[in-house]
Tab-separated table of C-alpha atoms in Angstrom:
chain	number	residue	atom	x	y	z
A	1	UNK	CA	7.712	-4.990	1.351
A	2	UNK	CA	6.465	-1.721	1.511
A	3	UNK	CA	5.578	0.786	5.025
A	4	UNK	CA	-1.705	6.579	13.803
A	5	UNK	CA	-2.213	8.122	16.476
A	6	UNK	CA	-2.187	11.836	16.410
A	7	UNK	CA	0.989	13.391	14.684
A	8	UNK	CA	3.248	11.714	16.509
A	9	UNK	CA	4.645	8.727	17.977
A	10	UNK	CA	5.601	8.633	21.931
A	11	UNK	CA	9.084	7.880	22.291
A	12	UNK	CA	8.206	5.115	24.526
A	13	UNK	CA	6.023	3.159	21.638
A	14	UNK	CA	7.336	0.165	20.285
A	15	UNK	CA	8.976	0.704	16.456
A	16	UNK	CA	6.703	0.764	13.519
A	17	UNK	CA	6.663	-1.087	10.628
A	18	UNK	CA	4.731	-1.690	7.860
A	19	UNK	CA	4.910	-4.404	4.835
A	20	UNK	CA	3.568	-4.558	1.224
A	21	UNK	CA	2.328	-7.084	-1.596
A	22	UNK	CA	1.657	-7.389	-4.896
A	23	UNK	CA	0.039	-9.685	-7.265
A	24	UNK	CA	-0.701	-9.752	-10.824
A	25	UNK	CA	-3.217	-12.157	-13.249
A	26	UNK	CA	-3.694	-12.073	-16.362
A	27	UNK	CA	-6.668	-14.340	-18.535
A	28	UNK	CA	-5.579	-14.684	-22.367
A	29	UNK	CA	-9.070	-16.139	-24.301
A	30	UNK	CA	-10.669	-18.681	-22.162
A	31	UNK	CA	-7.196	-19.880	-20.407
A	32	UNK	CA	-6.193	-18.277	-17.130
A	33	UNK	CA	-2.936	-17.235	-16.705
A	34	UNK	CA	-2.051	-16.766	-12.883
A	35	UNK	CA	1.259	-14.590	-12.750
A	36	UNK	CA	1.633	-14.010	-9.454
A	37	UNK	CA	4.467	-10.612	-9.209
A	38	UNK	CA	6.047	-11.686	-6.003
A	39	UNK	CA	5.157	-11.382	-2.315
A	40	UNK	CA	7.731	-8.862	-1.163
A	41	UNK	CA	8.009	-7.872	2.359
A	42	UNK	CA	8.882	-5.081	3.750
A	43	UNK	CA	9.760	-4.463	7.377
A	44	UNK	CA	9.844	-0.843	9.154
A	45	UNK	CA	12.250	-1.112	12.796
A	46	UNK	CA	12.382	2.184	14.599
A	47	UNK	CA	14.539	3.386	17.702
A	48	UNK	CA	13.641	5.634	20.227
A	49	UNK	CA	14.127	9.655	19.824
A	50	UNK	CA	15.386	11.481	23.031
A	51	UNK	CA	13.175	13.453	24.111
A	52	UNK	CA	10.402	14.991	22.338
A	53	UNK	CA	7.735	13.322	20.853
A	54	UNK	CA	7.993	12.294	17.274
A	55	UNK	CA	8.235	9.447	15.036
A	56	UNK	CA	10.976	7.354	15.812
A	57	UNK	CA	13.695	7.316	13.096
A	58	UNK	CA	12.865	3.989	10.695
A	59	UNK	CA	14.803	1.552	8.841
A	60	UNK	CA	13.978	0.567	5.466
A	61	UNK	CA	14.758	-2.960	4.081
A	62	UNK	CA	13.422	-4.499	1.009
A	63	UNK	CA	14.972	-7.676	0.757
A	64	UNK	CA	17.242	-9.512	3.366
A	65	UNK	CA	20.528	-9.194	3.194
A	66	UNK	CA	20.102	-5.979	1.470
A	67	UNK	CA	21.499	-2.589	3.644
A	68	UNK	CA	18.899	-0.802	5.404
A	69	UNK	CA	18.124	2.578	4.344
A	70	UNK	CA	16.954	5.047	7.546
A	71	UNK	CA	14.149	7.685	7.625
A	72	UNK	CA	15.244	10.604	9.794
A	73	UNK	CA	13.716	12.403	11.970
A	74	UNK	CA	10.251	11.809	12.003
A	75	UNK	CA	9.965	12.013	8.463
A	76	UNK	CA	7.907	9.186	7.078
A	77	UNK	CA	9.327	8.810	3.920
A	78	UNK	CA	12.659	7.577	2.837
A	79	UNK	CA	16.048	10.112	2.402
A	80	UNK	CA	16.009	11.553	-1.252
A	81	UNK	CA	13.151	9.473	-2.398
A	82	UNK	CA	13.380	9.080	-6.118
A	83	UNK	CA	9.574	9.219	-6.312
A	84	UNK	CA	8.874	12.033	-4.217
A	85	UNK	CA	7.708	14.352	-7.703
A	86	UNK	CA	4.890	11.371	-7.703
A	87	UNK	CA	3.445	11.796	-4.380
A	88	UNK	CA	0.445	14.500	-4.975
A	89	UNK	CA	0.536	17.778	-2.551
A	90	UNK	CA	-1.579	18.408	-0.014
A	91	UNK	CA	-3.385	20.898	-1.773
A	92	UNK	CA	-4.409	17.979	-4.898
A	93	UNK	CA	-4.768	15.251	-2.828
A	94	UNK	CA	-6.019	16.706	0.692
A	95	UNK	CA	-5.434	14.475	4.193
A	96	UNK	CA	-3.310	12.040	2.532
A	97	UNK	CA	-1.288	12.134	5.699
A	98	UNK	CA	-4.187	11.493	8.286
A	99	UNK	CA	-5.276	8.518	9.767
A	100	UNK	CA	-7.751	9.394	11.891
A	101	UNK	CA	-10.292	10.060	8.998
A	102	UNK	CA	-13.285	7.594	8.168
A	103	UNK	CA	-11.848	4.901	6.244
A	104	UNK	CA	-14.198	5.998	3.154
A	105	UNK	CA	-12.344	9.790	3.227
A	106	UNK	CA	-8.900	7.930	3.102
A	107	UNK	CA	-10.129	5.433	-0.070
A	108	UNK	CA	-11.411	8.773	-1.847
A	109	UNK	CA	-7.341	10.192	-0.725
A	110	UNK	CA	-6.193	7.099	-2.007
A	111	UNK	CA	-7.431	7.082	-6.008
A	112	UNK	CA	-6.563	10.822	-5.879
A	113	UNK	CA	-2.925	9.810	-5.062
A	114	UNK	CA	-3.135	6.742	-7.481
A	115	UNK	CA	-4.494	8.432	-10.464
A	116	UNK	CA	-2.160	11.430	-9.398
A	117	UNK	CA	0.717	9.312	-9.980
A	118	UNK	CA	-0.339	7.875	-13.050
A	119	UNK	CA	-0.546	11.353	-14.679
A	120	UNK	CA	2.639	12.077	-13.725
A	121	UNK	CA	3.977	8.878	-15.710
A	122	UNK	CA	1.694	10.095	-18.915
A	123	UNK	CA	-0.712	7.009	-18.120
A	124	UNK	CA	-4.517	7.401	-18.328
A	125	UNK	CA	-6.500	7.425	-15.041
A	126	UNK	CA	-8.285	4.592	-13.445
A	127	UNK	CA	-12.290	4.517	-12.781
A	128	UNK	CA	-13.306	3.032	-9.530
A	129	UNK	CA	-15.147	-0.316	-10.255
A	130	UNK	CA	-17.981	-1.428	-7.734
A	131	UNK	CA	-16.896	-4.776	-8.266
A	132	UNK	CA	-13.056	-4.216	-7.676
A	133	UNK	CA	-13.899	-2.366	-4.774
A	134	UNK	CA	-15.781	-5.392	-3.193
A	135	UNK	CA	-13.225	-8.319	-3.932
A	136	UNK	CA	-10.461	-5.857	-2.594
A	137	UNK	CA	-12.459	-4.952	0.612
A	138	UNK	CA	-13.092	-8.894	1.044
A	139	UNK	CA	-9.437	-9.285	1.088
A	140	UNK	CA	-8.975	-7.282	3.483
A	141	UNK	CA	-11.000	-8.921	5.564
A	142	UNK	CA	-9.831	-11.559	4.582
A	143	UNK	CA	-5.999	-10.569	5.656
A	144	UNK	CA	-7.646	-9.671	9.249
A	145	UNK	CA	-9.784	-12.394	10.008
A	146	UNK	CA	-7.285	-14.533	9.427
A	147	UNK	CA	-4.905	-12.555	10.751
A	148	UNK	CA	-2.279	-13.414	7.306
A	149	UNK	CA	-0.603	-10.318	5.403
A	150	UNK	CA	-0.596	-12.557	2.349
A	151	UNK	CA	-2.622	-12.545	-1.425
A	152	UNK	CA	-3.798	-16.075	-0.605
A	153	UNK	CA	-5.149	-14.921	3.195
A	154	UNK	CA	-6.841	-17.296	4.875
A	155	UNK	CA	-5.356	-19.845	2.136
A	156	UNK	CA	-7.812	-18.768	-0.652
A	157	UNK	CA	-6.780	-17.838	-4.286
A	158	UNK	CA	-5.840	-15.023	-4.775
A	159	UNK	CA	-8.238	-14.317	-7.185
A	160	UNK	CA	-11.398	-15.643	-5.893
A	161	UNK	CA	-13.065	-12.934	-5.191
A	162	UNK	CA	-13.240	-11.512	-8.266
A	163	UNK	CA	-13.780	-14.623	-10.294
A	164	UNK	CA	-16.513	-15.176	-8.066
A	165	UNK	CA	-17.964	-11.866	-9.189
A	166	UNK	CA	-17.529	-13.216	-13.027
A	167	UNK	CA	-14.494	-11.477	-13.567
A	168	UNK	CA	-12.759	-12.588	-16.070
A	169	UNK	CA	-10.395	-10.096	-17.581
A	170	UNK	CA	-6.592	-8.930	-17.048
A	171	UNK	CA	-5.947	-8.682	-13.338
A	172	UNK	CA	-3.913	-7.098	-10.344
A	173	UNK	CA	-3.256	-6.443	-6.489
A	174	UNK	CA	-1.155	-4.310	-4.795
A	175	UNK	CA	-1.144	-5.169	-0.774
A	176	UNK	CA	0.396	-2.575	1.983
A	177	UNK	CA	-0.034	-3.073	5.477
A	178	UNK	CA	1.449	0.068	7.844
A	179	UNK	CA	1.363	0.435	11.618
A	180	UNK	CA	0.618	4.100	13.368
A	181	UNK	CA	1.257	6.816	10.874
A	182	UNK	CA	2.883	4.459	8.612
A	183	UNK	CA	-0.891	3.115	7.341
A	184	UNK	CA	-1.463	6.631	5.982
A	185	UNK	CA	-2.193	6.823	2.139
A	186	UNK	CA	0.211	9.018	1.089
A	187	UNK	CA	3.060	6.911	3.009
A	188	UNK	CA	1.292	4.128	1.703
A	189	UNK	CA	1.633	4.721	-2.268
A	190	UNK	CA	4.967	5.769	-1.824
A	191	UNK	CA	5.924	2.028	-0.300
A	192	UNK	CA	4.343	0.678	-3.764
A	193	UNK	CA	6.304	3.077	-5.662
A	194	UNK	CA	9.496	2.433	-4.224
A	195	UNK	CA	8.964	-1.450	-5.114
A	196	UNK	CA	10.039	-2.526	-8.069
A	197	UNK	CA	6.600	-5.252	-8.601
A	198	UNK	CA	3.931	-2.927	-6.913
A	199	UNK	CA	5.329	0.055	-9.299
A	200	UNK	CA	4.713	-2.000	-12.191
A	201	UNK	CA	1.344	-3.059	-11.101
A	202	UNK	CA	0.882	0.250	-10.255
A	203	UNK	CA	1.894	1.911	-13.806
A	204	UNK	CA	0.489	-0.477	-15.949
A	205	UNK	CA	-0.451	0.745	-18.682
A	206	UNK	CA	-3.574	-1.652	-19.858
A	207	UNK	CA	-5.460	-1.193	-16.658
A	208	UNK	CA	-8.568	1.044	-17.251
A	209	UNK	CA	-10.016	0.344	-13.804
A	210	UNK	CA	-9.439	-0.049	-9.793
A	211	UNK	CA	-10.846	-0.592	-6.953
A	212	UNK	CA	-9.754	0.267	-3.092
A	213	UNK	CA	-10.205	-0.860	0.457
A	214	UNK	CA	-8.786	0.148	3.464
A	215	UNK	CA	-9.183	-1.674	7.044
A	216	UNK	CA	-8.089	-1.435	10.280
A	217	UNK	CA	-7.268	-4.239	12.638
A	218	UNK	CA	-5.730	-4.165	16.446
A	219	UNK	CA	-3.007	-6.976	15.237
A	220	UNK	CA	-2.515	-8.624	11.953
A	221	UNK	CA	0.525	-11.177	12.974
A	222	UNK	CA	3.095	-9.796	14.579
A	223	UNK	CA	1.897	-6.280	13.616
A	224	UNK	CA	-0.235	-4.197	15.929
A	225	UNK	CA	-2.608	-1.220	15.532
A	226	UNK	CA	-2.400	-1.288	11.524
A	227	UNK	CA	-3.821	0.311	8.256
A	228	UNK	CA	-4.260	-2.713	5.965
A	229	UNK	CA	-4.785	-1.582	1.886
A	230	UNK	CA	-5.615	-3.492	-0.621
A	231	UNK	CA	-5.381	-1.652	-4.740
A	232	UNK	CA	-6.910	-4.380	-7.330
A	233	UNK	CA	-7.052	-3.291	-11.099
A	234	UNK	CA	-8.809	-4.462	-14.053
A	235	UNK	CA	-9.008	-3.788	-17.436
């Protein structure tokens, strides 16, 4: 669902847009429960500002059908965002607007803003996990090499990574993919939070671990120049 450069976008560019996912598994004794929480896409259209340079204004749809809502004026987040009080300041969670960092810098951004947002809901904080952090970054890959914005990339189970690892336990993924500016972490947390099945992935309460990966790929379908993320959790 859910949506590079320096600080701003040429008028001339083509519209941004960005697009989430989210997945959730759960293992109850030795049966495995695959619950998958909905692939929801999200797609980002922009139009071109007069004259200066800035982002181009962006419309926000979650489902079809649906009216769009419009992000004005270069701002990169929607009008009156209802979870705006989650999104950590610049001074907590530092760069959380950049892209141009090393992709390590905006992980570290990325569980600040996670576990910032978790506090805010009264839930515990998450504890990176080596292994979490490997499965998600091969599914990233995964989502670039085959060039598929999907859980099951390159038409793999969504889970195989980490039962491949020997993970067993409770399960999750959260998916955003962002073009430009729209790949940043901040921008990208708030897409989960604004969607109903990422938030609840997000603010679940039994997870007790995470792990992050962020990419970067010149196209991922019809998408070009993108920040692809990828938030497992684990119990």
């Amino acid at each position: 669902m859910e949506t590079p450069e320096p600080d701003w976008q040429l008028p001339e560019e083509p519209p941004r847009r960005s697009r989430l996912g989210s997945v959730g598994l759960l293992v109850v004794l030795s049966l495995i429960l695959v619950a998958l929480i909905g692939v929801k896409l999200e797609r980002l259209s922009g139009q071109e500002m007069s004259t200066q340079s800035r982002l181009s204004d962006i419309k926000f749809s979650i489902l079809p059908g649906l009216p769009a809502l419009t992000i004005h004026k270069g701002s990169l987040y929607p009008p009156n965002d209802p979870w705006k009080s989650y999104l950590a300041s610049e001074q907590t969670c530092p760069n959380a607007e950049r892209t141009d960092l090393p992709l390590n810098e905006q992980a570290n951004t990325m569980t600040c803003l996670v576990n910032y947002a978790r506090r805010q809901r009264g839930l515990s904080t998450l504890t990176p996990a080596s292994l979490l952090n490997e499965s998600s970054l091969k599914k990233a890959g995964k989502i670039v090499r085959c060039s598929e914005f999907a859980h099951d990339a390159c038409g793999e189970d969504p889970a195989a990574d980490v039962r491949a690892a020997n993970y067993y336990g409770s399960w999750g993924e959260n998916l955003y993919l962002g073009e430009g500016r729209l790949g940043a972490p901040r921008v990208a947390l708030d897409g989960w939070l604004n969607s109903t099945e990422h938030r609840e992935n997000l603010f679940n309460p039994y997870w007790h671990s995470e792990g992050i990966a962020v990419t970067t790929a010149a196209k991922v379908g019809e998408y070009s120049g993108v920040t692809v993320w990828v938030n497992q959790f684990g119990t």
